Short mmCIF file of C-alpha atoms and ligand atoms in Angstrom, two decimals:
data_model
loop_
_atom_site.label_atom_id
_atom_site.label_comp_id
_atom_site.label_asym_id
_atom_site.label_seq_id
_atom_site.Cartn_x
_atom_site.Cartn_y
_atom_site.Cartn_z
CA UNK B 1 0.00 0.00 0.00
CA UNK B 2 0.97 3.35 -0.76
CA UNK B 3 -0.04 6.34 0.92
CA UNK B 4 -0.63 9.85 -1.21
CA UNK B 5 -1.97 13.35 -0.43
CA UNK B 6 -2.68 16.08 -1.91
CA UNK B 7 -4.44 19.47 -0.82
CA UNK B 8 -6.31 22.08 -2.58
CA UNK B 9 -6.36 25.69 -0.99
CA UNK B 10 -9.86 27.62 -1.14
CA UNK B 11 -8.55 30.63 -2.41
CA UNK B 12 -11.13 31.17 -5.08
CA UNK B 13 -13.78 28.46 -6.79
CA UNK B 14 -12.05 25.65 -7.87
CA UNK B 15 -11.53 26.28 -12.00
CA UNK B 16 -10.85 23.41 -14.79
CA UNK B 17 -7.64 23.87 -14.12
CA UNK B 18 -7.60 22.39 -11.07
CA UNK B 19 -9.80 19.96 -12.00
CA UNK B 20 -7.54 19.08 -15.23
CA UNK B 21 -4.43 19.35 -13.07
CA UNK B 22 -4.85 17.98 -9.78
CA UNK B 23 -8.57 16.56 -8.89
CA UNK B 24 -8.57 14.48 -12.10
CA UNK B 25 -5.39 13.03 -12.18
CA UNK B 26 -5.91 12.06 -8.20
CA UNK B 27 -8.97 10.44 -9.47
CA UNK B 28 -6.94 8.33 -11.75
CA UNK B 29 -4.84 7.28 -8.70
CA UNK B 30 -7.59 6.32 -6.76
CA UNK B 31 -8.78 3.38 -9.66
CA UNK B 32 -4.98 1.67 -8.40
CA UNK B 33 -5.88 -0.56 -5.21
CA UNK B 34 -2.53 -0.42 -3.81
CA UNK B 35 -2.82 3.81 -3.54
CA UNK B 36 -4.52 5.17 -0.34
CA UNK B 37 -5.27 8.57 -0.86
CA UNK B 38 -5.95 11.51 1.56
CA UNK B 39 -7.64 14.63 -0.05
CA UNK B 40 -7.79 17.84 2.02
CA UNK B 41 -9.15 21.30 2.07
CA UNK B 42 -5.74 23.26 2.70
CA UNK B 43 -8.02 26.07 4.33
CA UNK B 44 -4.93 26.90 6.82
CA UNK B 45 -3.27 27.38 3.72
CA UNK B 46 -5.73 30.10 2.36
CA UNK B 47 -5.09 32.29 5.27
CA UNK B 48 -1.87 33.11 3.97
CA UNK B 49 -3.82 35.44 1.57
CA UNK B 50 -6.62 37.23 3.62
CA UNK B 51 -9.99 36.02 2.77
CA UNK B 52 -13.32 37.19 3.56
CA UNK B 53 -14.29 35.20 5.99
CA UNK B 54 -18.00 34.75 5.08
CA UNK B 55 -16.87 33.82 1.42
CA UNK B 56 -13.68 31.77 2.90
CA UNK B 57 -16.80 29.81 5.15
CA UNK B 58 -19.15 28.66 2.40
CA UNK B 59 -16.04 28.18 0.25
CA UNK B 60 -14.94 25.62 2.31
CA UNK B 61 -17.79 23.16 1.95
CA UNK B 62 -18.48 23.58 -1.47
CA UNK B 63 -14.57 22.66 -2.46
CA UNK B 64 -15.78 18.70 -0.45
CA UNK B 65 -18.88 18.79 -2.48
CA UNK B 66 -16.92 19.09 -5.73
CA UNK B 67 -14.29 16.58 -5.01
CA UNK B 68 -16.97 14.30 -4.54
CA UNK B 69 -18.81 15.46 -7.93
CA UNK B 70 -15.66 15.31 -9.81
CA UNK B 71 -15.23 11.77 -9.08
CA UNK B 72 -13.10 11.67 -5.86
CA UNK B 73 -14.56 8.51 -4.14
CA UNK B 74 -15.02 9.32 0.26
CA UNK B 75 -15.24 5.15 0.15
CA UNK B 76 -11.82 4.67 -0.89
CA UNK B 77 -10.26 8.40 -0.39
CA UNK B 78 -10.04 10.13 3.21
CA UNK B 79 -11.20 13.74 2.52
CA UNK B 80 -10.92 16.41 5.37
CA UNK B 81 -11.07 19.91 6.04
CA UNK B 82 -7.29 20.48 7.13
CA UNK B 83 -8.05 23.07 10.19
CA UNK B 84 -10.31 20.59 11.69
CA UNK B 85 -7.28 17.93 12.28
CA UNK B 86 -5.73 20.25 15.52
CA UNK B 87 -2.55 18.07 15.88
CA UNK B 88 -0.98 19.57 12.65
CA UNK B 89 -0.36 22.97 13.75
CA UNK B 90 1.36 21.25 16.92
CA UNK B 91 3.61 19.14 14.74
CA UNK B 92 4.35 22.41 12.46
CA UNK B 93 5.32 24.44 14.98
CA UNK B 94 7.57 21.61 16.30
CA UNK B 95 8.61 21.26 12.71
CA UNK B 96 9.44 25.18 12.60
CA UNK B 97 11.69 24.85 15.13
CA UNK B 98 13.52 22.24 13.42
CA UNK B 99 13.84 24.42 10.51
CA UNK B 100 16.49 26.66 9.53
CA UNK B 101 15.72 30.97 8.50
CA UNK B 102 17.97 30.31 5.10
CA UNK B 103 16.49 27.19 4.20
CA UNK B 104 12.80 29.07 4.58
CA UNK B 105 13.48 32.23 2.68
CA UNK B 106 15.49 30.29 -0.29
CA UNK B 107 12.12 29.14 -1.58
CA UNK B 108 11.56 29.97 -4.90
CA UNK B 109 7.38 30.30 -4.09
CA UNK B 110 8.19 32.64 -1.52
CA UNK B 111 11.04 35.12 -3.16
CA UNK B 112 8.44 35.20 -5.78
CA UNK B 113 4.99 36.25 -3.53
CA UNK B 114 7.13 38.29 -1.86
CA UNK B 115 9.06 40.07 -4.24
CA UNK B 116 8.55 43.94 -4.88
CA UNK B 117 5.65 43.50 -1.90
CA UNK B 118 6.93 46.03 1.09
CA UNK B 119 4.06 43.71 3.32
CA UNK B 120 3.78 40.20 3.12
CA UNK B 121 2.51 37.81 5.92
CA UNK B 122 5.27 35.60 7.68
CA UNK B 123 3.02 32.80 6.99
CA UNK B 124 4.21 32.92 3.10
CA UNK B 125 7.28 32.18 4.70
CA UNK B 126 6.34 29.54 6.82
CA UNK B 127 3.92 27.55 5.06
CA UNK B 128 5.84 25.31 3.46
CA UNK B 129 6.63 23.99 6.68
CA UNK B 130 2.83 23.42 7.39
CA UNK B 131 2.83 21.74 4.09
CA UNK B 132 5.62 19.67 5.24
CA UNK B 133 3.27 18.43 9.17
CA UNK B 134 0.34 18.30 6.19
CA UNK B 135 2.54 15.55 4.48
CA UNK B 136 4.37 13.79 7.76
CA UNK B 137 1.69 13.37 9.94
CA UNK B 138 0.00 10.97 7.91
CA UNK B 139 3.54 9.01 6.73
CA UNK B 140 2.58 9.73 2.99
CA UNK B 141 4.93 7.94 0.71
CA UNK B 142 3.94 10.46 -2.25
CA UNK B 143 2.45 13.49 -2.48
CA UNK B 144 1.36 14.77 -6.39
CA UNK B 145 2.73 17.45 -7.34
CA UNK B 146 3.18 19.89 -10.05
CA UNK B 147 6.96 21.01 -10.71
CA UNK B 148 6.50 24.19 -8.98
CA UNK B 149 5.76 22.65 -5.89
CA UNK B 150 8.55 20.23 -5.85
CA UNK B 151 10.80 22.20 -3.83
CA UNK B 152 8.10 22.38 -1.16
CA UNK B 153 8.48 18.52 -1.19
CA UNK B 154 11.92 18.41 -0.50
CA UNK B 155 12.25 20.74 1.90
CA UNK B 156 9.68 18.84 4.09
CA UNK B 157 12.13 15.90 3.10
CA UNK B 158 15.12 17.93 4.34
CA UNK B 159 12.77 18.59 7.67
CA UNK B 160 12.10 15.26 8.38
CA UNK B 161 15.42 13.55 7.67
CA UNK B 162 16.94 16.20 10.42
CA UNK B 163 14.18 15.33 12.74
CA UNK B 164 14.80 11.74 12.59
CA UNK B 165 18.88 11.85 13.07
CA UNK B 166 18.27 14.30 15.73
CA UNK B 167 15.52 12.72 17.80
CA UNK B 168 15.39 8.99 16.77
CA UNK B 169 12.99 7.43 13.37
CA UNK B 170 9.96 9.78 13.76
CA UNK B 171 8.92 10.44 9.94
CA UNK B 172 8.84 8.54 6.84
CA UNK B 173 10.65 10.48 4.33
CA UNK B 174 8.41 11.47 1.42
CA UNK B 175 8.72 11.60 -2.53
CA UNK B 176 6.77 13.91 -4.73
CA UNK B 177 5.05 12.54 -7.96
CA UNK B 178 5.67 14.71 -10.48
CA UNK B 179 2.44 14.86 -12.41
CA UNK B 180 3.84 14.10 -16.06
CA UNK B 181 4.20 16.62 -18.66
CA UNK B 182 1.16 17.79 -16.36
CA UNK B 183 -1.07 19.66 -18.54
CA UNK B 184 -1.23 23.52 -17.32
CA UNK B 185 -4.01 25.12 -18.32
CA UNK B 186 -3.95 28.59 -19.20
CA UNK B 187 -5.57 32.05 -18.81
CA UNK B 188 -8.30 32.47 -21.75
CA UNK B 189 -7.60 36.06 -21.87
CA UNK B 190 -3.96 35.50 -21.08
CA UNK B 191 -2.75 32.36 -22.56
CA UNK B 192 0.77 33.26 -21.63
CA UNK B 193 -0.17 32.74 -17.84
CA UNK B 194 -1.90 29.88 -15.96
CA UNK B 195 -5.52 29.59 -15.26
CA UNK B 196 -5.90 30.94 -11.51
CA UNK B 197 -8.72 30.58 -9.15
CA UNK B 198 -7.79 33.79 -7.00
CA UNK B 199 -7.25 35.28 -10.62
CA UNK B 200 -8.93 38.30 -10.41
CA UNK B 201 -10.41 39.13 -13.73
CA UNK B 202 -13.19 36.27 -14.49
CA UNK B 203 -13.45 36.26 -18.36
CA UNK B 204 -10.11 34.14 -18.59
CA UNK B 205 -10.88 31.46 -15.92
CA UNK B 206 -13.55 28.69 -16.27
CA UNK B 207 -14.96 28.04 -12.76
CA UNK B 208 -16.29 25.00 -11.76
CA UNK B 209 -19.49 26.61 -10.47
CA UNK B 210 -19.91 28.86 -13.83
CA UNK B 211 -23.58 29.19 -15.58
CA UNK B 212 -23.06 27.08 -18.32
CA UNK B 213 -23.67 29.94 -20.85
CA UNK B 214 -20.85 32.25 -19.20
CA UNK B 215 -18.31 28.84 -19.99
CA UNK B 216 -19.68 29.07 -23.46
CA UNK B 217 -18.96 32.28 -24.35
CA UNK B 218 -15.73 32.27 -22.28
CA UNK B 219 -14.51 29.89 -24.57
CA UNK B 220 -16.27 31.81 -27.83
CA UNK B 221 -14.17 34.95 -26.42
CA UNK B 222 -10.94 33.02 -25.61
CA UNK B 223 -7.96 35.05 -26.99
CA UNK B 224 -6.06 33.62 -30.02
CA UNK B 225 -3.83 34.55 -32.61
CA UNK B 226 -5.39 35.80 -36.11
CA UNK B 227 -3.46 33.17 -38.99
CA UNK B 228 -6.95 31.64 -38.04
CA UNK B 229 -5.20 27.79 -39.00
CA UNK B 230 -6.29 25.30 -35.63
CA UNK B 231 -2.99 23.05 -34.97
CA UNK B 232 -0.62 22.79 -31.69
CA UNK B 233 2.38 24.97 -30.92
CA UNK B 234 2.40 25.67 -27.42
CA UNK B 235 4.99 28.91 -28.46
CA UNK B 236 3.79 30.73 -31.45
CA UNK B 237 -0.52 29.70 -30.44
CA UNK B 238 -0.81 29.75 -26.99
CA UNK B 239 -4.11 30.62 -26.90
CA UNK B 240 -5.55 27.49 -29.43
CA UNK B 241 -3.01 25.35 -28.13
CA UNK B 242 -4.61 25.80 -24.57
CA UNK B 243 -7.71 25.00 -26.49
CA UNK B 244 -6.72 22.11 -27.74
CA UNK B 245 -5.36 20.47 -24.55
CA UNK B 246 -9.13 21.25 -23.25
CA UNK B 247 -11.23 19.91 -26.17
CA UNK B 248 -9.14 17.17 -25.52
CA UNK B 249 -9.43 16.41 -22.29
CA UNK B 250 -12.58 17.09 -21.96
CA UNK B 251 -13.38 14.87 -25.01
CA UNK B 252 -11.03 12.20 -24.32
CA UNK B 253 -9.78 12.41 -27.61
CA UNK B 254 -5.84 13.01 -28.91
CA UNK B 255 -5.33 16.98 -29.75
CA UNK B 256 -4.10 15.65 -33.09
CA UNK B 257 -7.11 14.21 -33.70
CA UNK B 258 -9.37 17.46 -32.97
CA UNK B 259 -6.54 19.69 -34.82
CA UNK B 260 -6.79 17.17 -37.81
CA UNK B 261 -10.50 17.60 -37.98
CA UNK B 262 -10.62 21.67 -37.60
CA UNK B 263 -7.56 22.27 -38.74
CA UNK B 264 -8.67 24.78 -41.67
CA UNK B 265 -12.63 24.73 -40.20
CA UNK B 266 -11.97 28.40 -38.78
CA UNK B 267 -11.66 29.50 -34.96
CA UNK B 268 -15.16 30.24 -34.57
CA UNK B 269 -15.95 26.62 -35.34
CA UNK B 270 -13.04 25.08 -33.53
CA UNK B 271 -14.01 27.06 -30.25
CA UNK B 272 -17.58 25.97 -30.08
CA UNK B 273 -16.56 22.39 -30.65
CA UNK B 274 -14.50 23.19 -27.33
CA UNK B 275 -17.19 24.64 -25.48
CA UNK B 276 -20.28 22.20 -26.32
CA UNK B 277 -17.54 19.78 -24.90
CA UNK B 278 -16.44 22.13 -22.29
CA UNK B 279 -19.95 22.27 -21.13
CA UNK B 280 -20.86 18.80 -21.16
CA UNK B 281 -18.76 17.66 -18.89
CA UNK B 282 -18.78 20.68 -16.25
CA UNK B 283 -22.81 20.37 -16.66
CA UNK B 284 -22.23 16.52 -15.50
CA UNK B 285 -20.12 17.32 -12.27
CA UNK B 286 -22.33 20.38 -11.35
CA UNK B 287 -25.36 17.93 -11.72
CA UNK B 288 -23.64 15.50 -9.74
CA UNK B 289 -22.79 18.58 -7.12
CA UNK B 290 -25.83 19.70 -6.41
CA UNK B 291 -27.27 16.02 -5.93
CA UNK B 292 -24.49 15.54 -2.90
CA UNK B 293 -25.84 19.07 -1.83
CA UNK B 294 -29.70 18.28 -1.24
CA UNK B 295 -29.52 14.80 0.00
CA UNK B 296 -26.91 16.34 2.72
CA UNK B 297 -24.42 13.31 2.09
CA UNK B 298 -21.10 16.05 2.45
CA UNK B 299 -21.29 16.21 6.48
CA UNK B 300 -21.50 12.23 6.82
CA UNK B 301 -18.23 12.01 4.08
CA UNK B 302 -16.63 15.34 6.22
CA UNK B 303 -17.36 13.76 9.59
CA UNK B 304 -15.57 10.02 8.78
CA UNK B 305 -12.54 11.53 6.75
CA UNK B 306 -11.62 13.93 9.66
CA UNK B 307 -12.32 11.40 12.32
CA UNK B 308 -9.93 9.34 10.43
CA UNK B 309 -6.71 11.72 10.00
CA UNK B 310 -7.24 12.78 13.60
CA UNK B 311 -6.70 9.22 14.80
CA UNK B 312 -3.66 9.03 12.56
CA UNK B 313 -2.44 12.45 13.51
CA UNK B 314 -3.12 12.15 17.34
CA UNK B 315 -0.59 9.29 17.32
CA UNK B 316 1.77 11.25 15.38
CA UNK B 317 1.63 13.56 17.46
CA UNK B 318 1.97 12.23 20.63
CA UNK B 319 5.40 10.53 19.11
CA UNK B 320 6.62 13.97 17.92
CA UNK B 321 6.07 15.45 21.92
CA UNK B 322 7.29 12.46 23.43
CA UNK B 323 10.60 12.40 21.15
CA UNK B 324 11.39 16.38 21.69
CA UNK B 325 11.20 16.29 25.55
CA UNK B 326 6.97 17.55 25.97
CA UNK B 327 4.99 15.84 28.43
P1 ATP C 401 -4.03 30.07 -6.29
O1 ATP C 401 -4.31 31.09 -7.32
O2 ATP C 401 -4.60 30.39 -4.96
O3 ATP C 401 -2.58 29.66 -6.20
P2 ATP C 401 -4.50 27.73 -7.91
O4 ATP C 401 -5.63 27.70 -8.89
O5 ATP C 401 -3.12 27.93 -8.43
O6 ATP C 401 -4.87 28.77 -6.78
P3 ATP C 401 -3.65 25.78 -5.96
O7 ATP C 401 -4.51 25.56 -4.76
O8 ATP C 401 -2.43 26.63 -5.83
O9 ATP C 401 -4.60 26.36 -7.13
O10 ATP C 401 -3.23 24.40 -6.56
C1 ATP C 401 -4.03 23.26 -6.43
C2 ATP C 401 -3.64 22.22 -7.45
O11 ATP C 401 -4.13 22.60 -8.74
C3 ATP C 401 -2.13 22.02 -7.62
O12 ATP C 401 -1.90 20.62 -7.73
C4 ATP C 401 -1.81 22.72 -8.91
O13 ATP C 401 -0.69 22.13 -9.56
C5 ATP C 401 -3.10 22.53 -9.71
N1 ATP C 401 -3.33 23.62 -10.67
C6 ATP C 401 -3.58 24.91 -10.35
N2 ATP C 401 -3.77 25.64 -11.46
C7 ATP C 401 -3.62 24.81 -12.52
C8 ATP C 401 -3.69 24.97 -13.93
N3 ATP C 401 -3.95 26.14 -14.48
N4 ATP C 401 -3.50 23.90 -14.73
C9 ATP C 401 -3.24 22.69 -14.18
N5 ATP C 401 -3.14 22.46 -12.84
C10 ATP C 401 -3.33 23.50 -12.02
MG1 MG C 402 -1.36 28.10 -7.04
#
């Protein structure tokens, strides 16, 4: 058995890319028997940003609802809200003080948040080390990540390995899991940037919880070069290529295949093939999301998946006192 986790901050409505990116691939995972997954809402992790609370609140339960309507299965994945589990701030904390300034502030994440900002929170420069009591608490042998969050990996790594010559085998050292040549979905109205849920301008980012119109014609209005020719070059078309990787997905067909067939059909065609796929699908998880919603079935999934990484983290925890000397 391995164990995997992976966490989803709700800094803004979860957006295809997300769903492309992380929840989809996860679901993938899930069809292996030998993975054990653990899916959390990294709502600690939003609080690095501020948030209005009484959006952060609602935001919360709608991001367990989706899993779930996405295809994330509460039978065979733990999912949790992570401020519910109170052990992991204890372990981070103990984990903080295991951790070196330099090694903190060399993060790439955080020189880039921070750069050029005169005020940024001290959380940005501490939250990869939550990430890092998110990951060790539970023993995970991988945790899926994109490429920009591999550093984040290592450094809990790094933690952990220092931990364990210091204080005696505590942690299981973890790996990440690089998501292969991970497709990144990009900004409609800025396909030279990645799609964003705390974007603020809407018209480039497809939402999970769009009106099915607004995806439509956010796809119709999608920015895109003018030689008006539909085939893949990630360089010279951003804009169709990020198209194409959609249609694709969200068709389950090859982009060749969908290039081949619109190749000299004309944008306008090309991007309403996209949508009426586009929509399909997101109209099949927001069915599926408002069906968890009425028949109330989120607080029985939320109540077993935190009941469960509490037991695992209470034990953790205790072990991580115990071995630094706390009674
Ligand atoms: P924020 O703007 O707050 O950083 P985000 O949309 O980037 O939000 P995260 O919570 O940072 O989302 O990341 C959650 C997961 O979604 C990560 O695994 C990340 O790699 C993946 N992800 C985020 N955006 C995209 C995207 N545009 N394409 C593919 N995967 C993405
Ligand atoms: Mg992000």
């Amino acid at each position: 058995m391995k164990r995997l986790l992976t966490g989803l901050k709700p800094t803004g409505e979860l957006t295809l890319g997300n769903y492309i990116g992380a929840i989809s691939p996860l679901v993938k995972l899930q069809e292996d028997k030998e993975n054990e997954i653990l899916l959390f809402v990294a709502d600690l992790h939003a609080l690095t940003v501020f948030q209005e609370p009484s959006l952060l609140r609602d935001r919360i339960k709608r991001f367990v609802a989706m899993y779930v309507a996405c295809g994330v299965d509460p039978e065979r994945t733990t999912i949790y809200i992570q401020s519910q589990n109170e052990y992991i701030p204890v372990i981070s904390w103990i984990l903080e003080c295991n951790t070196y300034y330099g090694e903190a502030s060399r993060m790439i994440q955080f020189k880039e948040k921070s750069k050029g900002k005169e005020n940024f929170t001290v959380g940005l420069l501490t939250y990869p080390i939550l990430m890092a009591a998110d990951i060790l608490y539970c023993d995970a042998d991988y945790v899926p990540v994109g490429i920009d969050q591999n550093q984040h990996v290592e450094i809990a790594r790094d933690i952990a390995d220092r931990f364990n010559k210091r204080y005696g085998d505590t942690f299981k050292l973890p790996s990440s899991l690089i998501t292969k040549q991970g497709t990144k979905i990009k900004d409609l109205k800025d396909p030279t940037k990645k799609m964003s849920k705390s974007e603020e301008n809407p018209a480039g980012v497809i939402s999970l919880f769009d009106d099915l119109n607004a995806i439509h014609k956010k796809i119709m209005g999608a920015t895109t070069d003018s030689d008006n020719a539909v085939y893949f070059d990630e360089e010279n078309k951003p804009g169709i290529s990020n198209l194409l990787n959609i249609a694709s997905i969200m068709s389950d067909r090859d982009v060749d295949d969908i290039a081949n067939e619109y190749r000299n059909s004309g944008y306008g065609n090309f991007k309403r093939y996209c949508a009426e796929v586009t929509v399909n699908k997101i109209k099949s998880i927001q069915d599926r999301y408002n069906e968890l919603i009425e028949t109330g079935e989120i607080d029985k999934i939320l109540k077993d998946g935190i009941e469960k990484s509490r037991l695992i983290a209470k034990e953790k925890c205790e072990l991580v006192k115990e071995r630094v000397g706390l009674i």
